[in-house]
XYZ file of C-alpha atoms in Angstrom:
781
model
C 2.376 -35.646 -20.422
C 3.317 -35.584 -24.101
C 1.009 -33.037 -25.778
C 0.900 -29.378 -24.671
C -1.159 -26.559 -26.165
C -0.318 -22.916 -25.460
C -2.849 -20.174 -26.213
C -1.056 -16.939 -27.065
C 2.415 -16.238 -28.468
C 3.276 -13.309 -26.265
C 6.558 -13.429 -24.344
C 5.065 -15.539 -21.523
C 3.573 -18.160 -23.811
C 6.681 -18.401 -26.013
C 9.064 -18.603 -23.072
C 7.058 -21.386 -21.461
C 6.906 -23.285 -24.762
C 10.682 -23.031 -25.190
C 11.400 -24.138 -21.617
C 8.919 -27.022 -21.824
C 10.631 -28.367 -24.950
C 14.075 -27.713 -23.534
C 13.307 -29.749 -20.402
C 11.665 -32.592 -22.345
C 12.348 -32.666 -26.112
C 9.889 -35.551 -26.473
C 6.957 -33.247 -25.752
C 4.810 -31.964 -28.558
C 4.280 -28.254 -27.845
C 1.859 -26.305 -30.026
C 1.333 -22.546 -29.690
C -1.778 -20.917 -31.156
C -1.538 -17.221 -32.055
C -4.185 -15.256 -33.977
C -1.776 -12.513 -35.059
C 0.970 -12.749 -37.674
C 4.503 -13.596 -36.631
C 5.717 -10.171 -37.713
C 2.881 -8.250 -35.986
C 4.240 -5.733 -33.521
C 2.579 -4.525 -30.326
C 3.674 -2.659 -27.263
C 6.868 -0.831 -26.521
C 9.470 -1.426 -23.833
C 9.429 -3.884 -20.932
C 11.433 -3.539 -17.722
C 13.163 -6.433 -15.986
C 14.260 -6.905 -12.402
C 17.601 -8.430 -11.460
C 15.750 -11.407 -9.951
C 13.961 -12.160 -13.223
C 17.173 -11.814 -15.220
C 18.990 -14.184 -12.862
C 16.233 -16.737 -13.419
C 16.463 -16.404 -17.213
C 20.248 -16.660 -17.090
C 20.078 -19.965 -15.214
C 17.129 -21.410 -17.129
C 18.224 -20.568 -20.674
C 21.629 -18.890 -21.084
C 21.097 -18.515 -24.829
C 17.956 -16.444 -24.365
C 19.660 -14.416 -21.644
C 22.669 -13.698 -23.849
C 20.445 -12.575 -26.709
C 18.305 -10.194 -24.672
C 21.242 -8.993 -22.569
C 23.033 -7.791 -25.657
C 20.239 -5.319 -26.402
C 19.365 -4.014 -22.938
C 19.068 -0.354 -22.095
C 20.592 -0.044 -18.613
C 20.495 2.780 -16.093
C 20.161 3.357 -12.334
C 18.604 6.816 -11.967
C 15.004 7.885 -11.436
C 14.134 11.452 -12.426
C 11.065 13.136 -10.928
C 9.990 16.158 -12.972
C 7.609 18.213 -10.887
C 6.775 21.893 -10.405
C 9.381 23.006 -12.931
C 12.190 21.080 -11.235
C 13.938 17.739 -11.571
C 14.923 15.638 -8.579
C 17.103 12.585 -9.195
C 17.495 9.497 -7.042
C 20.195 7.003 -8.003
C 21.345 3.507 -7.233
C 18.209 1.674 -8.372
C 19.289 -0.438 -11.341
C 17.059 -1.052 -14.368
C 17.209 -3.047 -17.583
C 14.695 -2.632 -20.397
C 14.158 -4.072 -23.846
C 11.842 -3.532 -26.800
C 8.954 -5.961 -26.269
C 8.946 -6.788 -29.957
C 12.652 -7.652 -29.894
C 12.069 -9.852 -26.856
C 9.275 -11.587 -28.699
C 11.474 -12.084 -31.793
C 14.264 -13.589 -29.664
C 11.808 -16.017 -28.089
C 10.340 -16.826 -31.500
C 13.802 -17.768 -32.728
C 14.440 -19.872 -29.629
C 11.153 -21.728 -30.126
C 12.131 -22.409 -33.751
C 15.492 -23.811 -32.603
C 13.686 -26.154 -30.208
C 11.102 -27.243 -32.801
C 8.116 -25.718 -31.021
C 5.120 -25.686 -33.377
C 4.028 -22.023 -33.331
C 0.930 -21.534 -35.482
C 0.544 -17.855 -36.389
C -2.672 -16.416 -37.827
C -4.393 -19.366 -36.133
C -6.932 -18.567 -33.422
C -7.002 -21.222 -30.724
C -9.908 -23.685 -30.842
C -12.381 -23.488 -27.940
C -10.726 -24.426 -24.670
C -12.993 -27.474 -24.241
C -11.697 -28.895 -27.535
C -8.090 -28.198 -26.605
C -8.518 -29.755 -23.161
C -9.880 -32.919 -24.781
C -7.121 -33.119 -27.395
C -4.054 -32.154 -25.299
C -2.621 -33.314 -21.979
C -2.097 -29.708 -20.849
C -3.530 -26.381 -21.998
C -1.622 -23.238 -20.984
C -3.729 -20.099 -21.343
C -1.381 -17.173 -21.906
C -4.066 -15.190 -23.710
C -3.720 -11.912 -21.865
C -5.681 -9.640 -19.609
C -8.880 -10.177 -21.627
C -8.408 -13.951 -21.559
C -11.153 -15.835 -23.398
C -10.060 -18.984 -21.563
C -10.623 -17.367 -18.182
C -14.042 -16.141 -19.307
C -15.046 -19.573 -20.646
C -14.110 -21.255 -17.350
C -15.172 -18.411 -15.058
C -17.024 -20.737 -12.670
C -13.821 -22.701 -12.108
C -11.327 -19.819 -11.933
C -13.709 -17.358 -10.196
C -12.056 -14.188 -11.508
C -12.249 -10.789 -9.810
C -11.727 -7.884 -12.197
C -11.118 -4.505 -10.552
C -11.357 -1.785 -13.201
C -10.029 1.549 -11.956
C -11.220 5.042 -12.873
C -8.036 6.738 -14.088
C -7.391 6.786 -17.830
C -4.050 6.065 -19.451
C -2.675 5.750 -22.970
C 0.406 3.699 -23.834
C 2.802 5.453 -26.233
C 6.442 5.667 -27.173
C 8.663 8.574 -28.070
C 11.763 8.817 -30.243
C 13.412 10.742 -27.408
C 15.839 8.318 -25.712
C 15.481 9.303 -22.063
C 18.459 8.875 -19.762
C 16.557 7.505 -16.746
C 13.231 6.247 -15.495
C 11.257 9.474 -15.616
C 8.115 10.464 -13.770
C 6.481 13.680 -14.980
C 3.767 15.370 -12.920
C 2.392 18.567 -14.435
C -0.440 20.748 -13.130
C -2.789 22.413 -15.622
C -5.946 24.442 -15.182
C -7.984 21.255 -15.743
C -5.996 19.107 -13.304
C -2.900 16.923 -13.269
C -1.177 15.017 -16.073
C 1.357 12.389 -15.144
C 3.765 10.380 -17.256
C 5.592 7.120 -16.580
C 8.501 6.923 -19.038
C 11.714 4.969 -19.491
C 14.218 4.192 -22.288
C 14.260 0.783 -23.914
C 16.500 1.170 -26.968
C 18.966 3.551 -28.553
C 16.155 5.655 -30.021
C 12.951 4.852 -28.158
C 11.364 5.338 -24.763
C 8.060 4.100 -23.378
C 5.780 7.058 -22.582
C 2.572 6.308 -20.636
C 0.266 9.283 -20.063
C -2.242 9.039 -17.205
C -5.005 11.300 -15.862
C -7.719 10.989 -13.270
C -11.125 10.513 -14.878
C -12.383 14.011 -13.999
C -9.162 15.664 -15.224
C -9.314 13.586 -18.429
C -12.787 14.908 -19.146
C -11.910 18.520 -18.331
C -8.794 18.302 -20.535
C -11.011 17.583 -23.544
C -9.966 13.978 -24.096
C -13.504 12.657 -23.725
C -14.598 14.780 -26.662
C -11.678 13.469 -28.732
C -12.435 9.828 -27.927
C -16.042 9.676 -29.109
C -15.436 7.606 -32.251
C -15.262 3.819 -31.983
C -11.753 2.784 -33.055
C -11.096 -0.191 -35.304
C -8.887 -3.024 -34.079
C -5.266 -1.874 -34.125
C -6.215 1.782 -34.735
C -4.807 4.564 -32.534
C -6.554 7.616 -31.123
C -4.385 10.058 -33.064
C -6.281 13.138 -31.871
C -5.548 12.286 -28.256
C -1.923 11.548 -29.098
C -1.622 15.009 -30.650
C -3.221 16.600 -27.587
C -0.763 14.757 -25.295
C 2.143 15.961 -27.438
C 0.854 19.523 -27.158
C 0.470 19.387 -23.370
C 3.816 17.694 -22.784
C 5.863 19.466 -25.450
C 8.352 20.936 -22.929
C 9.304 17.396 -21.911
C 9.592 16.032 -25.467
C 12.252 18.495 -26.591
C 10.973 18.530 -30.166
C 10.553 14.758 -30.387
C 7.334 12.988 -31.355
C 4.953 10.621 -29.603
C 4.565 7.272 -31.357
C 1.317 5.295 -31.041
C 0.742 1.570 -31.517
C -2.934 0.663 -31.266
C -2.924 3.372 -28.590
C -6.179 4.483 -26.994
C -7.405 5.564 -23.596
C -8.068 2.630 -21.299
C -8.629 1.998 -17.623
C -6.344 -0.373 -15.776
C -7.910 -3.633 -14.611
C -6.396 -5.607 -11.772
C -7.029 -9.300 -12.411
C -7.239 -11.793 -9.564
C -8.446 -15.406 -9.720
C -9.483 -17.697 -6.888
C -7.793 -20.557 -8.764
C -5.253 -20.575 -11.570
C -5.846 -24.107 -12.827
C -8.795 -26.354 -13.550
C -8.256 -29.971 -14.509
C -5.656 -29.782 -17.309
C -6.062 -26.035 -18.047
C -3.781 -23.499 -16.362
C -3.583 -19.691 -16.521
C -0.305 -17.840 -17.031
C 0.621 -14.147 -16.964
C -2.088 -11.502 -17.325
C -4.728 -14.190 -17.775
C -4.081 -15.200 -14.152
C -3.134 -11.857 -12.604
C -2.167 -8.296 -13.390
C -0.239 -5.589 -11.560
C -0.305 -1.879 -12.297
C 2.344 -0.692 -14.745
C 3.701 1.857 -12.247
C 5.297 -0.910 -10.160
C 6.618 -3.279 -12.787
C 6.060 -5.157 -15.973
C 3.341 -7.689 -16.679
C 5.835 -9.313 -19.031
C 8.226 -9.790 -16.119
C 5.551 -11.622 -14.119
C 4.588 -13.729 -17.137
C 8.184 -14.845 -17.702
C 8.500 -15.770 -14.037
C 5.238 -17.744 -14.306
C 6.567 -19.561 -17.357
C 9.758 -20.561 -15.585
C 7.900 -21.781 -12.482
C 5.335 -23.745 -14.491
C 7.954 -25.465 -16.661
C 10.006 -26.321 -13.565
C 6.987 -27.688 -11.687
C 6.093 -29.945 -14.623
C 9.620 -31.347 -14.545
C 9.765 -31.743 -10.761
C 6.376 -33.284 -9.995
C 5.239 -36.833 -10.662
C 1.857 -36.005 -12.180
C 0.028 -33.073 -13.746
C -2.258 -32.210 -10.822
C 0.674 -32.033 -8.424
C 2.641 -29.954 -10.900
C -0.146 -27.412 -11.307
C -0.714 -27.249 -7.546
C 3.021 -26.705 -7.022
C 3.121 -23.980 -9.691
C 0.252 -22.088 -8.137
C 1.554 -22.552 -4.576
C 4.934 -21.179 -5.611
C 3.764 -18.247 -7.689
C 0.656 -17.032 -5.875
C 2.469 -15.547 -2.824
C 4.955 -13.777 -5.114
C 2.206 -12.376 -7.307
C 0.011 -11.311 -4.392
C 2.943 -9.494 -2.815
C 3.542 -7.680 -6.095
C -0.156 -6.881 -6.406
C -0.248 -5.361 -2.911
C 2.627 -3.068 -3.823
C 1.061 -2.330 -7.205
C -2.285 -1.489 -5.606
C -0.633 1.003 -3.266
C 1.222 2.541 -6.211
C -1.906 2.622 -8.385
C -3.901 4.376 -5.673
C -1.068 6.864 -5.099
C -1.113 7.920 -8.731
C -4.924 7.982 -8.819
C -4.833 10.533 -6.003
C -1.644 12.377 -6.947
C -3.483 15.705 -6.829
C -3.625 15.651 -3.043
C 0.207 15.843 -2.948
C 0.867 18.553 -5.481
C 1.153 21.148 -2.740
C 4.362 19.562 -1.457
C 7.834 20.879 -2.171
C 9.828 19.183 -4.904
C 12.105 17.195 -2.598
C 9.364 15.821 -0.381
C 7.142 15.101 -3.388
C 9.921 13.080 -5.045
C 10.477 11.098 -1.839
C 6.741 10.528 -1.483
C 6.542 9.225 -5.048
C 9.503 6.896 -4.667
C 8.129 5.334 -1.456
C 4.530 5.078 -2.690
C 4.396 1.265 -2.949
C 5.852 0.632 0.561
C 8.493 -1.599 -1.026
C 11.008 1.234 -1.226
C 11.584 2.801 2.176
C 13.581 5.564 3.803
C 16.355 3.140 4.747
C 16.903 1.495 1.383
C 16.618 4.823 -0.446
C 19.298 6.141 1.876
C 21.446 3.107 1.148
C 21.061 3.650 -2.588
C 21.552 7.431 -2.635
C 22.402 9.071 0.674
C 22.710 12.552 -0.824
C 19.157 12.408 -2.159
C 17.674 11.490 1.237
C 19.837 14.086 3.022
C 18.472 16.739 0.660
C 14.881 15.704 1.383
C 15.458 15.743 5.139
C 17.028 19.198 4.938
C 14.194 20.497 2.745
C 11.532 19.603 5.324
C 13.429 21.188 8.190
C 15.109 18.100 9.531
C 18.743 17.432 10.244
C 20.374 15.177 7.655
C 21.359 11.947 9.330
C 18.719 12.241 12.067
C 15.933 9.766 11.260
C 12.600 11.547 10.700
C 10.996 9.588 13.544
C 13.318 11.381 15.964
C 12.297 14.910 15.038
C 10.389 16.744 17.807
C 6.803 17.955 17.448
C 4.714 20.429 19.397
C 1.130 19.262 19.926
C -0.975 21.825 21.731
C 1.317 23.089 24.473
C 3.043 19.700 24.763
C 6.543 19.192 23.345
C 6.944 15.645 22.038
C 10.550 14.510 21.749
C 9.905 12.279 18.744
C 7.109 11.164 16.406
C 6.278 7.726 17.841
C 3.015 7.103 19.687
C 2.028 3.946 21.517
C -1.701 3.740 20.746
C -4.256 2.354 23.191
C -3.442 -1.325 23.779
C -6.314 -2.950 25.647
C -5.273 -5.558 28.234
C -8.749 -6.843 29.260
C -7.463 -7.378 32.806
C -9.960 -5.250 34.743
C -12.985 -7.267 35.892
C -13.617 -4.636 38.575
C -13.332 -1.765 36.025
C -10.163 -0.509 37.766
C -6.748 -0.224 36.110
C -5.030 -3.502 36.903
C -1.559 -4.516 38.011
C -0.956 -5.580 34.419
C -2.040 -2.134 33.174
C 0.509 -0.603 35.512
C 3.269 -2.957 34.368
C 2.445 -2.439 30.698
C 2.277 1.353 30.892
C 5.510 1.489 32.913
C 7.346 -0.682 30.401
C 6.037 1.300 27.456
C 6.838 4.631 29.113
C 10.439 3.442 29.480
C 10.570 2.323 25.838
C 11.393 5.658 24.207
C 8.095 6.610 22.514
C 7.009 10.237 22.628
C 3.534 9.438 23.955
C 1.876 6.381 25.503
C -1.926 6.168 25.543
C -3.919 3.883 27.837
C -6.995 2.640 26.106
C -10.546 1.377 25.990
C -11.566 3.257 29.133
C -15.332 3.602 29.447
C -17.146 6.753 30.558
C -20.036 4.786 32.052
C -20.651 1.175 33.170
C -22.904 0.518 30.165
C -20.208 1.901 27.878
C -17.674 -0.872 28.557
C -16.705 -2.942 25.547
C -16.114 -6.043 27.685
C -16.606 -7.041 31.278
C -12.818 -6.744 31.739
C -12.333 -3.117 30.594
C -11.428 -0.233 32.913
C -13.538 2.853 33.410
C -13.364 6.402 34.700
C -16.769 7.349 36.034
C -16.263 7.373 39.854
C -13.875 8.628 42.517
C -12.413 5.184 43.182
C -11.339 4.799 39.550
C -9.990 8.330 39.447
C -7.821 7.663 42.510
C -6.572 4.395 40.994
C -5.534 6.084 37.755
C -3.833 8.891 39.689
C -1.867 6.377 41.736
C -0.855 4.487 38.597
C 0.380 7.656 36.874
C 2.340 8.672 39.952
C 4.102 5.297 39.969
C 4.962 5.479 36.287
C 6.307 8.996 36.588
C 8.703 7.910 39.299
C 10.713 6.149 36.576
C 9.787 7.974 33.334
C 8.908 11.459 32.089
C 7.137 10.151 28.971
C 3.784 11.922 28.470
C 0.808 9.670 29.175
C -2.588 9.793 27.556
C -5.977 8.173 28.058
C -8.562 7.104 25.493
C -12.185 7.547 26.547
C -14.989 5.635 24.903
C -18.551 4.449 25.007
C -18.688 1.115 23.194
C -22.295 1.445 22.101
C -23.518 -1.642 20.273
C -20.030 -3.131 20.488
C -20.371 -3.470 24.255
C -21.264 -6.368 26.535
C -18.847 -8.866 25.028
C -16.298 -11.211 26.527
C -12.598 -10.349 26.096
C -11.571 -11.240 22.547
C -9.667 -14.409 21.796
C -6.688 -14.835 19.442
C -8.928 -14.005 16.465
C -9.677 -10.582 17.960
C -13.416 -11.224 18.182
C -15.304 -10.824 21.439
C -18.422 -12.992 21.740
C -21.576 -11.586 23.370
C -21.846 -12.057 27.110
C -24.744 -14.203 28.314
C -27.071 -11.729 29.962
C -24.818 -8.786 29.155
C -26.245 -5.329 29.787
C -28.495 -2.947 27.829
C -26.744 -1.458 24.794
C -27.161 1.963 23.260
C -26.830 2.890 19.579
C -28.202 5.370 17.071
C -30.391 2.635 15.563
C -31.509 -0.815 16.775
C -29.012 -2.746 14.659
C -26.987 -5.560 16.267
C -23.262 -5.789 15.551
C -23.771 -9.168 13.867
C -26.057 -12.183 13.981
C -26.178 -13.572 17.507
C -25.297 -10.277 19.162
C -27.697 -8.254 21.292
C -29.911 -5.691 19.607
C -29.208 -2.225 21.036
C -31.794 0.340 21.971
C -32.091 3.400 19.734
C -30.909 6.173 22.049
C -33.348 8.860 23.107
C -32.457 12.541 23.216
C -32.186 12.385 27.015
C -29.822 9.417 26.804
C -27.641 11.252 24.284
C -27.481 14.282 26.567
C -26.400 11.955 29.367
C -23.659 10.447 27.149
C -22.313 13.940 26.454
C -22.262 14.714 30.170
C -20.561 11.371 30.924
C -17.725 12.131 28.489
C -17.218 15.601 29.967
C -17.193 14.238 33.546
C -14.649 11.553 32.632
C -12.490 14.169 30.915
C -12.452 16.208 34.116
C -11.450 13.102 36.071
C -8.694 12.338 33.553
C -7.328 15.847 33.970
C -7.349 15.579 37.760
C -5.679 12.156 37.518
C -2.782 13.821 35.724
C -3.033 12.614 32.142
C -1.145 14.774 29.656
C -3.218 13.895 26.585
C -6.807 12.813 26.032
C -8.110 10.829 23.076
C -11.789 10.356 22.255
C -12.777 7.128 20.502
C -15.008 8.168 17.607
C -14.075 5.156 15.486
C -14.166 1.361 15.339
C -17.920 1.070 15.570
C -18.181 2.430 19.117
C -21.099 4.681 19.977
C -19.861 7.948 18.456
C -18.523 6.093 15.431
C -21.873 4.446 14.820
C -23.498 7.891 14.705
C -21.040 8.981 12.007
C -21.437 6.029 9.646
C -24.435 5.840 7.293
C -24.305 2.052 7.646
C -25.135 2.158 11.360
C -27.085 5.401 11.731
C -30.588 5.019 10.262
C -32.193 7.757 12.344
C -34.574 10.288 10.850
C -34.344 12.904 13.625
C -31.778 15.670 14.104
C -29.067 13.054 14.839
C -29.459 11.084 11.606
C -29.678 11.436 7.858
C -27.219 13.860 6.184
C -23.652 14.053 7.464
C -24.277 17.368 9.233
C -26.890 15.610 11.371
C -24.782 12.483 11.910
C -21.998 14.768 13.144
C -24.225 16.450 15.701
C -23.656 14.124 18.673
C -19.875 13.720 18.117
C -19.501 17.487 17.953
C -21.628 17.971 21.083
C -19.424 15.471 22.927
C -16.236 17.094 21.624
C -17.409 20.570 22.651
C -18.286 19.385 26.158
C -14.944 17.600 26.541
C -12.997 20.538 25.136
C -14.612 22.768 27.769
C -13.772 20.293 30.537
C -10.234 19.413 29.387
C -7.485 21.930 30.306
C -6.428 24.337 27.574
C -3.000 23.477 26.189
C -3.249 19.767 26.912
C -3.650 18.008 23.568
C -7.030 16.543 22.682
C -7.004 13.827 20.008
C -9.914 12.149 18.281
C -9.732 8.713 16.680
C -11.928 8.178 13.635
C -12.628 5.385 11.186
C -12.056 7.088 7.844
C -13.414 4.118 5.902
C -15.906 1.413 6.806
C -14.478 -0.957 4.154
C -18.029 -1.816 3.144
C -20.325 -0.637 0.331
C -22.435 2.383 1.266
C -20.148 3.362 4.135
C -18.247 6.547 4.905
C -16.746 8.065 1.759
C -13.376 9.799 1.515
C -15.138 13.138 1.099
C -17.177 12.479 4.254
C -14.050 11.431 6.168
C -12.436 14.739 5.258
C -15.568 16.691 6.237
C -15.754 14.840 9.577
C -12.134 15.562 10.427
C -12.385 19.176 9.338
C -15.383 19.623 11.618
C -13.538 17.962 14.497
C -10.577 20.286 14.009
C -12.807 23.357 13.954
C -14.468 22.126 17.168
C -11.206 21.881 19.069
C -9.402 18.630 18.216
C -5.639 19.192 18.177
C -4.985 16.147 15.985
C -6.864 13.282 14.404
C -5.857 9.663 14.890
C -6.871 8.284 11.490
C -7.857 4.645 11.651
C -10.352 2.674 9.574
C -12.848 -0.142 9.828
C -14.416 -2.189 12.634
C -17.639 -0.268 12.059
C -19.565 -3.205 10.589
C -18.974 -6.929 10.863
C -19.105 -7.479 7.083
C -16.115 -5.203 6.395
C -13.408 -6.237 3.922
C -10.205 -4.295 4.695
C -7.130 -4.794 2.464
C -4.844 -5.667 5.360
C -1.137 -5.072 4.832
C 1.768 -2.888 5.903
C 0.609 0.682 6.347
C -2.719 0.014 4.658
C -4.461 2.807 6.632
C -1.777 5.450 6.120
C -3.278 6.872 2.885
C -6.271 8.045 4.913
C -4.046 9.958 7.320
C -2.386 11.544 4.296
C -5.767 12.387 2.774
C -6.973 14.119 5.942
C -3.709 15.950 6.501
C -3.576 17.260 2.928
C -7.233 18.280 2.814
C -7.594 19.868 6.251
C -4.110 20.846 7.422
C -4.788 19.064 10.712
C -1.961 17.116 12.331
C -2.641 13.425 11.856
C -1.569 10.186 13.461
C -1.053 7.284 11.062
C -1.971 3.935 12.555
C -2.320 0.358 11.378
C 0.352 -2.251 10.604
C 3.263 0.171 10.992
C 5.874 -2.018 12.627
C 9.343 -1.086 11.342
C 11.397 2.053 11.695
C 11.799 2.007 7.908
C 8.044 2.368 7.453
C 7.769 4.960 10.220
C 10.502 7.123 8.699
C 9.010 6.769 5.229
C 5.545 7.868 6.379
C 6.896 10.891 8.210
C 9.442 12.114 5.652
C 6.897 11.748 2.837
C 4.530 14.024 4.776
C 1.782 11.413 5.000
C 1.310 12.009 8.738
C 2.797 13.955 11.631
C 2.951 11.044 14.072
C 3.004 7.265 13.709
C 1.173 4.971 16.104
C 3.003 1.674 16.523
C 0.791 -0.827 18.306
C 1.408 -4.531 17.914
C 5.130 -4.050 17.476
C 5.169 -2.538 20.979
C 3.417 -5.635 22.301
C 6.218 -7.662 20.728
C 8.878 -5.279 22.027
C 7.948 -2.595 24.603
C 11.346 -0.955 23.918
C 10.640 -0.764 20.190
C 11.511 2.934 19.886
C 14.814 2.624 21.751
C 15.764 -0.440 19.741
C 14.870 1.411 16.537
C 17.247 4.189 17.599
C 20.028 1.668 18.302
C 19.538 -0.065 14.962
C 19.805 3.270 13.145
C 22.791 4.442 15.145
C 20.861 7.343 16.663
C 21.931 8.383 20.183
C 20.388 11.841 20.521
C 17.912 13.414 22.955
C 14.835 12.137 21.105
C 15.481 8.573 22.310
C 16.981 8.730 25.829
C 17.747 5.377 27.420
C 16.780 5.035 31.093
C 19.980 5.464 33.067
C 19.839 2.016 34.692
C 19.653 0.485 31.203
C 22.316 2.678 29.574
C 24.746 -0.229 29.254
C 22.272 -1.948 26.947
C 21.854 0.978 24.580
C 23.913 -0.671 21.851
C 22.677 -3.676 19.926
C 24.366 -6.796 21.371
C 26.746 -8.579 18.983
C 25.449 -11.775 17.439
C 27.251 -14.948 16.367
C 30.184 -14.187 14.123
C 30.038 -10.466 14.839
C 33.718 -10.437 15.795
C 34.841 -12.167 12.595
C 36.844 -10.003 10.185
C 36.844 -11.468 6.677
C 40.192 -11.724 4.886
C 40.989 -10.147 1.533
C 40.201 -12.668 -1.187
C 40.614 -10.450 -4.266
C 43.895 -9.147 -5.606
C 42.176 -5.949 -6.722
C 38.923 -4.840 -5.170
C 36.092 -4.120 -7.568
C 35.022 -0.468 -7.452
C 31.602 0.215 -5.996
C 28.947 0.683 -8.672
C 28.166 4.329 -9.381
C 25.186 5.787 -7.577
C 24.072 7.630 -10.709
C 24.066 5.930 -14.065
C 22.251 7.333 -17.074
C 21.265 5.603 -20.320
C 23.638 6.814 -23.018
C 23.230 4.352 -25.893
C 26.205 5.678 -27.863
C 28.613 5.442 -24.909
C 30.648 2.279 -24.289
C 29.345 -0.043 -21.597
C 30.496 0.995 -18.123
């Protein structure tokens, strides 16, 4: 490969060109750039330590040049509700994007890269025919990606919030988040210093707030290329004057835009490869697109040097970078959505709000925030009524008349070991082990209220005396060794019934023969599954009576808590969702009608279930499919459930329709628990891919939920809660070890645990300061 064309002379394109020539000076590298060399765009860019380490190893000269001009600091300031909360120990380095570009321009000149300014790139087909490799670093609106859309298969997710990218001549001392409430809504700012006299200043508003603030009226004129929306800049300066301290806002082709997340099914096609924003983008609130582009450039140049041919090199580049980028995009998506919905958190106190903001992406957690700045986390814990040093997951909670010793719930974990519909020996073993594991509440699950309501032919039930006696005997046995409260989830599977136990993929196939299924409408779960009968009014009345009778049996059996399954596509769930309820009678149509049967069931159960014993309801707050339950409907459903007697809502999502597309990932369902909690005031249980004590503590201290349900992690380790206590050094009453196991309450030492390292430095280096501000006139610390 001797001839390389690069489209775009932004930092990513220039850095790749320099590295490609550096690794093989025989290559001819040509960069096409439509703008002039001296054209300036953008403001500051932020670097991570990982990226800087890569630059330092790959090109020490570039690293030395940019390192000499860095703004460095370690604090994050959160300005909210007239206060400032500061968290330290983070570590940032930023640089003027135009200075970075100039440094890379000089490096390319040193290496004899042919950079052709004021020269638009020829069509990609011509370049691909004339060069061995074409690197498209032509930005988020990549013409290359558009020309080869069938090959790259891009997905462009344009969001609704509006933002405008500005600078200010106020040199801030730290990364600064500003959240201000006005009569029209919320204005938020993402700002950070990048030179001795400049800071990046990004103003963002939700679409509705943007309109009410008058910005839509100011942005009616079509702006010329490179022109700024000066009226909007003036309005921003007016609104945010208290934070500018007399300084000005500085535009640079600044206008209101919506952020677009770019994803591509493939990043290369034949001898054309995408780099930086052309291949992917991540929201500015989590990091810099320039950072990702520089990392791409390094990986692509290295892959070309390491692989024997071009196809292998491009495959290696994509295989190396895609997991890194997708991980960043998951964090960026969580952060983006947090800021889009910031208004639902503006009722929190300043300390909790700051913690919530800092942990928004799920990358920063309670534990690593505490490691960085213990005093900050102690202050947050004290502000929400906790005891500093006691992990939030080990705070007690009163639910109904029941005192829970901590905030961990073991959700219903189906065993599919009951062919006779009775709780099995495995159910007994599992519940006993989990009850000994330290959680505040253990719930047995997938228990049907009628034979036709079983999800599989191996699920237990509670519709006759024999089953009631079996559950009572099981609870008696468990309580001989544990005082952990025990709960039961009742369900009618509806159209999701009559399947075989699911395999490793979690999918249960329809049973040959099966049994008659009931649903609001005659819609099968998926192709190949049985078509249910649309339930008659008499059948619905019978379902309500079945739930109430099972609730009475659960109370007599001795369960402390009852949960009703109104989610996951089971019968009551399918009445709630507009995707599965196509009825035109009093049980279908508008949400008030779709709520009718669930509320009738809840009222009947509430009357049958003893007062004071908590009654939970699990819902699917999103169907993850177009036309499904909206956030507003989820809130209305949960509010109605609370008014009808639910003590808490277990907020799950999905499994309502087979064509769902959930964004699986750590804590991906937690925002819905936060939404419901903020909008209704109901206690909520967060569930779904919460598997570490760091995530559990973060969810709880941020006020996103009152309880966390930890499912699969308890299958991996039934003593998960006790082990979490040991790992955090907690030995209080919220995590009591069973007396026979007390000797194992400390984490066993591993290999090398008894080794004490010798002193190898004459003078120890002092620990870095927790708080470091950007003071450009001060000598380097």
